[in-house]
Short mmCIF file of C-alpha atoms in Angstrom, two decimals:
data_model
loop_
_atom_site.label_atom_id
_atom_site.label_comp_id
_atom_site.label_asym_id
_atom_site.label_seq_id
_atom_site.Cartn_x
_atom_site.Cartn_y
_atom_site.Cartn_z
CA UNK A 19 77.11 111.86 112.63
CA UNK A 20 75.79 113.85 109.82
CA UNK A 21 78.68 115.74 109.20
CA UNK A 22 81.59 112.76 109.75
CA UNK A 23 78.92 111.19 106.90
CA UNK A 24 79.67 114.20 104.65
CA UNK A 25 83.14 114.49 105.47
CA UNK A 26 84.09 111.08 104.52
CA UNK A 27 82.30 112.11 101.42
CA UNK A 28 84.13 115.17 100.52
CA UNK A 29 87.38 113.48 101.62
CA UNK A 30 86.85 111.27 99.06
CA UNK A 31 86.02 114.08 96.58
CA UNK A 32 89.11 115.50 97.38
CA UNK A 33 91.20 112.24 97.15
CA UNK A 34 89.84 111.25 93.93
CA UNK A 35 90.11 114.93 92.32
CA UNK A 36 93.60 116.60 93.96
CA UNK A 37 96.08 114.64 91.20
CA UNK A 38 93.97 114.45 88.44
CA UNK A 39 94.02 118.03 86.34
CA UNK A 40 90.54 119.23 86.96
CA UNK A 41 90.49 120.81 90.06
CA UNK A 42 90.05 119.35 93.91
CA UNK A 43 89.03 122.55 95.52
CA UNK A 44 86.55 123.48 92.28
CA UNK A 45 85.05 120.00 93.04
CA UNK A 46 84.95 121.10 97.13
CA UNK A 47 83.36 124.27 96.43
CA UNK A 48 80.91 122.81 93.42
CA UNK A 49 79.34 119.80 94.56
CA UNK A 50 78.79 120.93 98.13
CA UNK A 51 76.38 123.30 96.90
CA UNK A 52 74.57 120.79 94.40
CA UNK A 53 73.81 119.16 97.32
CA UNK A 54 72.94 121.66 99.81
CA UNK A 55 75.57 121.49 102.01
CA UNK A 56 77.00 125.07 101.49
CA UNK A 57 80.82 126.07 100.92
CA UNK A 58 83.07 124.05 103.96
CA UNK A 59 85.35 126.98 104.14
CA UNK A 60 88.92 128.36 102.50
CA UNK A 61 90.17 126.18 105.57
CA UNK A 62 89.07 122.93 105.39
CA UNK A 63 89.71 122.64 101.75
CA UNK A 64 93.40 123.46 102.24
CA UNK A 65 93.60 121.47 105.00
CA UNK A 66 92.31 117.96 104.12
CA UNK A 67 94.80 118.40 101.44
CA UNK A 68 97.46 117.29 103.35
CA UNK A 69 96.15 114.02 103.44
CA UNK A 70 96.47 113.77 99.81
CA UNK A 71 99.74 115.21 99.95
CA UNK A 72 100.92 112.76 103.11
CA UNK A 73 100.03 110.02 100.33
CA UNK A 74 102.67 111.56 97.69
CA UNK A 75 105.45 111.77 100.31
CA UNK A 76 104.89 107.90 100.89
CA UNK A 77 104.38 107.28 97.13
CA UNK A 78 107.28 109.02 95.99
CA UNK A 79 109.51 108.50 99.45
CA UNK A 80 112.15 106.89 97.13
CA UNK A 81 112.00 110.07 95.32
CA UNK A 82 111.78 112.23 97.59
CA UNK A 83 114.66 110.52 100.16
CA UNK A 84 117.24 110.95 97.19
CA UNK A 85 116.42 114.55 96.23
CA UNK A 86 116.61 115.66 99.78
CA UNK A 87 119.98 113.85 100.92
CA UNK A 88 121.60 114.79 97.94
CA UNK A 89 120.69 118.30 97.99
CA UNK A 90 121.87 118.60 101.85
CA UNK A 91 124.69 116.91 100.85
CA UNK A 92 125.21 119.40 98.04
CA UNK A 93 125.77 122.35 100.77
CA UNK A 94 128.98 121.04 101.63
CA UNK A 95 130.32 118.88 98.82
CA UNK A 96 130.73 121.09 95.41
CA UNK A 97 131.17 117.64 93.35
CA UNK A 98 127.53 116.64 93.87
CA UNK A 99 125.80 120.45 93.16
CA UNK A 100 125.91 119.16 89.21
CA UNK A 101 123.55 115.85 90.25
CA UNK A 102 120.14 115.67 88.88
CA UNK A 103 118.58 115.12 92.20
CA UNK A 104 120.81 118.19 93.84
CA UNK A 105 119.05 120.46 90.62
CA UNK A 106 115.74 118.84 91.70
CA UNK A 107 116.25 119.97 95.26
CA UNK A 108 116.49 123.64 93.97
CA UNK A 109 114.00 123.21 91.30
CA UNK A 110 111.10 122.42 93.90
CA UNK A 111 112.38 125.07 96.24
CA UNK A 112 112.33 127.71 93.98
CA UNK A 113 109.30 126.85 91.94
CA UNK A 114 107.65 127.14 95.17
CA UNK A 115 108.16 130.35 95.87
CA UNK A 116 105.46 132.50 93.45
CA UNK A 117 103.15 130.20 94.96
CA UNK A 118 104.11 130.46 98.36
CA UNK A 119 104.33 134.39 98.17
CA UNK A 120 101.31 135.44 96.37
CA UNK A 121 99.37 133.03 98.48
CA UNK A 122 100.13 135.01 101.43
CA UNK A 123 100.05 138.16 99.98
CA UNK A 124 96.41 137.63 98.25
CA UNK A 125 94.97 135.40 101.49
CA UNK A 126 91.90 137.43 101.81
CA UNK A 127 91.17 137.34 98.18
CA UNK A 128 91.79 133.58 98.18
CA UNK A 129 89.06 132.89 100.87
CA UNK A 130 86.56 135.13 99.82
CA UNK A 131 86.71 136.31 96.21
CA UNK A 132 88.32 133.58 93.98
CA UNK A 133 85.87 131.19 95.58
CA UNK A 134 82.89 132.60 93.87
CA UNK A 135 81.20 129.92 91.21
CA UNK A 136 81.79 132.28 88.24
CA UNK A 137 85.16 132.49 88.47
CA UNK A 138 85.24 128.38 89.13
CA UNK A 139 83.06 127.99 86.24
CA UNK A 140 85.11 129.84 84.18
CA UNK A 141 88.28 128.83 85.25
CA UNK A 142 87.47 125.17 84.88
CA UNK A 143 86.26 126.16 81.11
CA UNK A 144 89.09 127.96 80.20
CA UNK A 145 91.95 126.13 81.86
CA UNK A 146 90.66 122.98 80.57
CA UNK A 147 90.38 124.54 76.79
CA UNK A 148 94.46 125.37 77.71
CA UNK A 149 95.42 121.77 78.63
CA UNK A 150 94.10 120.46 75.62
CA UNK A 151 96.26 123.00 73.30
CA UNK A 152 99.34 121.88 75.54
CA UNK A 153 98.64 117.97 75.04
CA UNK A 154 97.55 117.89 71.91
CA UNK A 155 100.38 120.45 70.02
CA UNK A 156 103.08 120.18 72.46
CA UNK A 157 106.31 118.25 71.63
CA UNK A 158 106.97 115.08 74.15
CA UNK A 159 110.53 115.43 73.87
CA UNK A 160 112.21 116.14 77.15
CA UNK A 161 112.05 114.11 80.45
CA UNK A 162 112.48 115.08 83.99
CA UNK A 163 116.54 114.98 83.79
CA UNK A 164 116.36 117.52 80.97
CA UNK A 165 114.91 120.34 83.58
CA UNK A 166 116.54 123.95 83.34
CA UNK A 167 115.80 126.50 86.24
CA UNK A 168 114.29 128.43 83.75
CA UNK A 169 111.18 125.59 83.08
CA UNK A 170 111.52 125.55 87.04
CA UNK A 171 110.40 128.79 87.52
CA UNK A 172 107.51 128.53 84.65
CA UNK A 173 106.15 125.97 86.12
CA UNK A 174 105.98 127.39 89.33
CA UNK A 175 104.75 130.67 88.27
CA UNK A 176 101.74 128.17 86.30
CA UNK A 177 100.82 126.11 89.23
CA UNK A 178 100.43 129.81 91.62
CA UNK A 179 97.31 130.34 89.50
CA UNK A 180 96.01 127.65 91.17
CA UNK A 181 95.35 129.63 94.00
CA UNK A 182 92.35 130.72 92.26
CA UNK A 183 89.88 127.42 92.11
CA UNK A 184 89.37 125.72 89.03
CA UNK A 185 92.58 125.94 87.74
CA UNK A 186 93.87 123.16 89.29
CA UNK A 187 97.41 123.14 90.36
CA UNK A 188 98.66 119.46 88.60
CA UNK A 189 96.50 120.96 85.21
CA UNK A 190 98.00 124.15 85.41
CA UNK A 191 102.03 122.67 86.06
CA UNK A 192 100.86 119.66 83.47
CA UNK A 193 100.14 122.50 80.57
CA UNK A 194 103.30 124.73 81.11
CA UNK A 195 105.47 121.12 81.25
CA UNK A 196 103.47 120.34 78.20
CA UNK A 197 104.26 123.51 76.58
CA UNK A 198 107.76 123.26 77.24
CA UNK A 199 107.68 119.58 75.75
CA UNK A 200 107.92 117.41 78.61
CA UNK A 201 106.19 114.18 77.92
CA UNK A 202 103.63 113.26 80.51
CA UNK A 203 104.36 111.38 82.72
CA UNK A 204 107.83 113.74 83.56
CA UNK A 205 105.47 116.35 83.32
CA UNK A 206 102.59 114.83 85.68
CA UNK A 207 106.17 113.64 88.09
CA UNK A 208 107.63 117.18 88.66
CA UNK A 209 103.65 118.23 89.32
CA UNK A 210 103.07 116.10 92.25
CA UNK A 211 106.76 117.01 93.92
CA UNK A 212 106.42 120.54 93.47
CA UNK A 213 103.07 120.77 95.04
CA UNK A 214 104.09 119.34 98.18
CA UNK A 215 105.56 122.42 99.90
CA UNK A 216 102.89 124.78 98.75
CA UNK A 217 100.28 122.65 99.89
CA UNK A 218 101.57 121.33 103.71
CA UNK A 219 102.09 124.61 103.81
CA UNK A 220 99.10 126.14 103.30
CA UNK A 221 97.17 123.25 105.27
CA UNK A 222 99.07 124.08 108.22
CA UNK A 223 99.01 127.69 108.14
CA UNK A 224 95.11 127.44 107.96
CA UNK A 225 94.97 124.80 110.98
CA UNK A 226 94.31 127.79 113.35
CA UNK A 227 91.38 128.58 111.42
CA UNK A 228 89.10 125.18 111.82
CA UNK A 229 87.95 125.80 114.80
CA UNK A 230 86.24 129.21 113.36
CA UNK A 231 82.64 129.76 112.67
CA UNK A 232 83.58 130.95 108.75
CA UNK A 233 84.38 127.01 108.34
CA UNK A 234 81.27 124.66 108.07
CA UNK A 235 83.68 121.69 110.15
CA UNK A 236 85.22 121.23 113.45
CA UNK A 237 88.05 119.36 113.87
CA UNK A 238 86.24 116.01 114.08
CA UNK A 239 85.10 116.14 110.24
CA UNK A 240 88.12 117.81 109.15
CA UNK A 241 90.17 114.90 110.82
CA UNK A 242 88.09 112.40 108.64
CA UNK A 243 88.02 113.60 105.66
CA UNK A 244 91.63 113.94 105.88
CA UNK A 245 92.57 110.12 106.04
CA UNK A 246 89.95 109.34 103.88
CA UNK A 247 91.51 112.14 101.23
CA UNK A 248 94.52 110.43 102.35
CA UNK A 249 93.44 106.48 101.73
CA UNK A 250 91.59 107.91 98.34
CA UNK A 251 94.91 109.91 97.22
CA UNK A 252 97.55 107.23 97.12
CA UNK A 253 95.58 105.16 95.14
CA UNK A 254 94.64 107.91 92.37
CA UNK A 255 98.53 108.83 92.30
CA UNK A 256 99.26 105.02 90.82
CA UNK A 257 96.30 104.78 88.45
CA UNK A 258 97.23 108.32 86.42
CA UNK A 259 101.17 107.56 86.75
CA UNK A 260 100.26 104.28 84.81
CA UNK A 261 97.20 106.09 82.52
CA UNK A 262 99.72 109.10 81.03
CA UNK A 263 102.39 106.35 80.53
CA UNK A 264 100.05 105.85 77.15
CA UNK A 265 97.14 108.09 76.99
CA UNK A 266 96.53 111.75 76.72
CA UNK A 267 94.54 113.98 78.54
CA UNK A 268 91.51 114.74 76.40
CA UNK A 269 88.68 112.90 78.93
CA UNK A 270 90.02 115.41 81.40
CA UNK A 271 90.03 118.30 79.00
CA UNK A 272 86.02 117.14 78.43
CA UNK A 273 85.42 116.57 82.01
CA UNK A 274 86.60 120.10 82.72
CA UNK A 275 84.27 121.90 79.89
CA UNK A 276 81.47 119.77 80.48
CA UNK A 277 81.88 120.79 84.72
CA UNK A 278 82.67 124.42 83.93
CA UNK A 279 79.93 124.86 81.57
CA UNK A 280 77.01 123.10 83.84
CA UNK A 281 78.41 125.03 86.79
CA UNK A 282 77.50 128.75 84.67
CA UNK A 283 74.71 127.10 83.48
CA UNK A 284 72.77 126.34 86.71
CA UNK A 285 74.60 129.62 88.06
CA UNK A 286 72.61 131.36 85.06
CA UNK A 287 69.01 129.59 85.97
CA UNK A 288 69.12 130.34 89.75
CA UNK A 289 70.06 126.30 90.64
CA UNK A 290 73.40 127.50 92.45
CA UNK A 291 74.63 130.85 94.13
CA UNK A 292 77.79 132.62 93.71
#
């Protein structure tokens, strides 16, 4: 019962944190040691992440329906390969791929290195410092029917240094869109439909590996947390759609420091372990 208690918790965590640009899994690796509960594992966090990203396919279906039919449909009809949502298609497909590919090829270094609380600490710092350059000097001059290949690929390339924790995949595709003067909300748009293959993807590719000892949860927790992360999610995707309509991102950008800095801090006095 204890651990569906904490797993409800951390689904929630992970709800509340995965589309906002300050990190779900720094927040799943963090807090669970402020309170005792030790790291749940490389697994679960990918995992219960597919709850969150189950609520952008149903938030976005509209979306997501149109970019896929008309991208099929692009295969065999030349006439439509010009069509926004035909680009999009390919966009998202190939701004996958660095993500995709160094996530396999750096697995081990994923699960064991990158999750040590310096790194998150100073990731969170320094990532956060970087989304406040973007928003604040960046141009908000291009929307989502403006995207080249080129911003494609740089975005994808930003959101694979997500892999490491604390960057935060949305922050990290948010400041290269910002860079390349998207406004927001195209910016925050093109974020949540480009993480959804890289994330499914790694949840289920990591499925085999509840069940192991290196995870803290069985499948029980894992299943709870999931649909909470889930229930959580789809109501954090509407509230920041509506917040970057009009506002920036500098309580994030605070948030971030303010988390990163605590986080070395209590590293530095003995409170927390690598």
């Amino acid at each position: 019962m204890w651990d569906l208690l904490k797993a409800v918790a951390l689904g929630t965590l992970q709800g509340l944190t995965e589309f906002l640009p300050i990190s779900s899994s720094a927040h799943l690796r963090i807090f669970p040691e402020l309170f005792g509960w030790g790291d749940p594992g490389a697994a679960f966090t990918a995992v219960i992440q597919i709850g969150t990203e189950l609520a952008v396919l149903i938030y976005f279906r509209k979306d997501i329906w149109r970019i896929g039919s008309t991208w099929t449909r692009s295969l065999f009809r030349p006439e439509l390969r010009g069509h926004l949502d035909s680009r999009m298609g390919w966009f998202i497909i190939i701004g996958s791929l660095p993500i995709v590919v160094l996530g396999i090829l750096l697995k081990d270094v994923i699960e064991e290195d990158f999750r040590n609380l310096w790194i998150i600490g100073t990731t969170l710092v320094v990532m956060g410092v970087v989304l406040g350059i973007a928003d604040r000097f960046s141009s908000d001059d291009r929307t989502i029917k403006q995207m080249t290949l080129r911003h494609a690929v740089l975005m994808g390339a930003a959101q694979a240094c997500a892999l490491i924790p604390g960057v935060s995949r949305s922050g990290a595709t948010i400041s290269m869109g910002r860079f390349l003067g998207y406004e927001r909300e195209a910016a925050t748009r093109y974020a949540f439909l480009l993480a959804i293959p890289a994330v499914v993807g790694a949840g289920l590719f990591e499925l085999k590996e509840i069940p192991h000892g290196e995870n803290a949860y069985g499948w029980g927790p894992t299943l709870v947390a999931t649909i909470v992360s889930f229930l959580v999610g789809y109501a954090a995707i509407a509230w920041l759609l509506r917040y970057v309509s009009t506002r920036s991102y500098t309580p994030f950008v605070i948030y971030r420091v303010v988390l990163g800095g605590m986080t070395l801090v209590l590293l530095a006095t003995g409170v927390l372990t690598p």
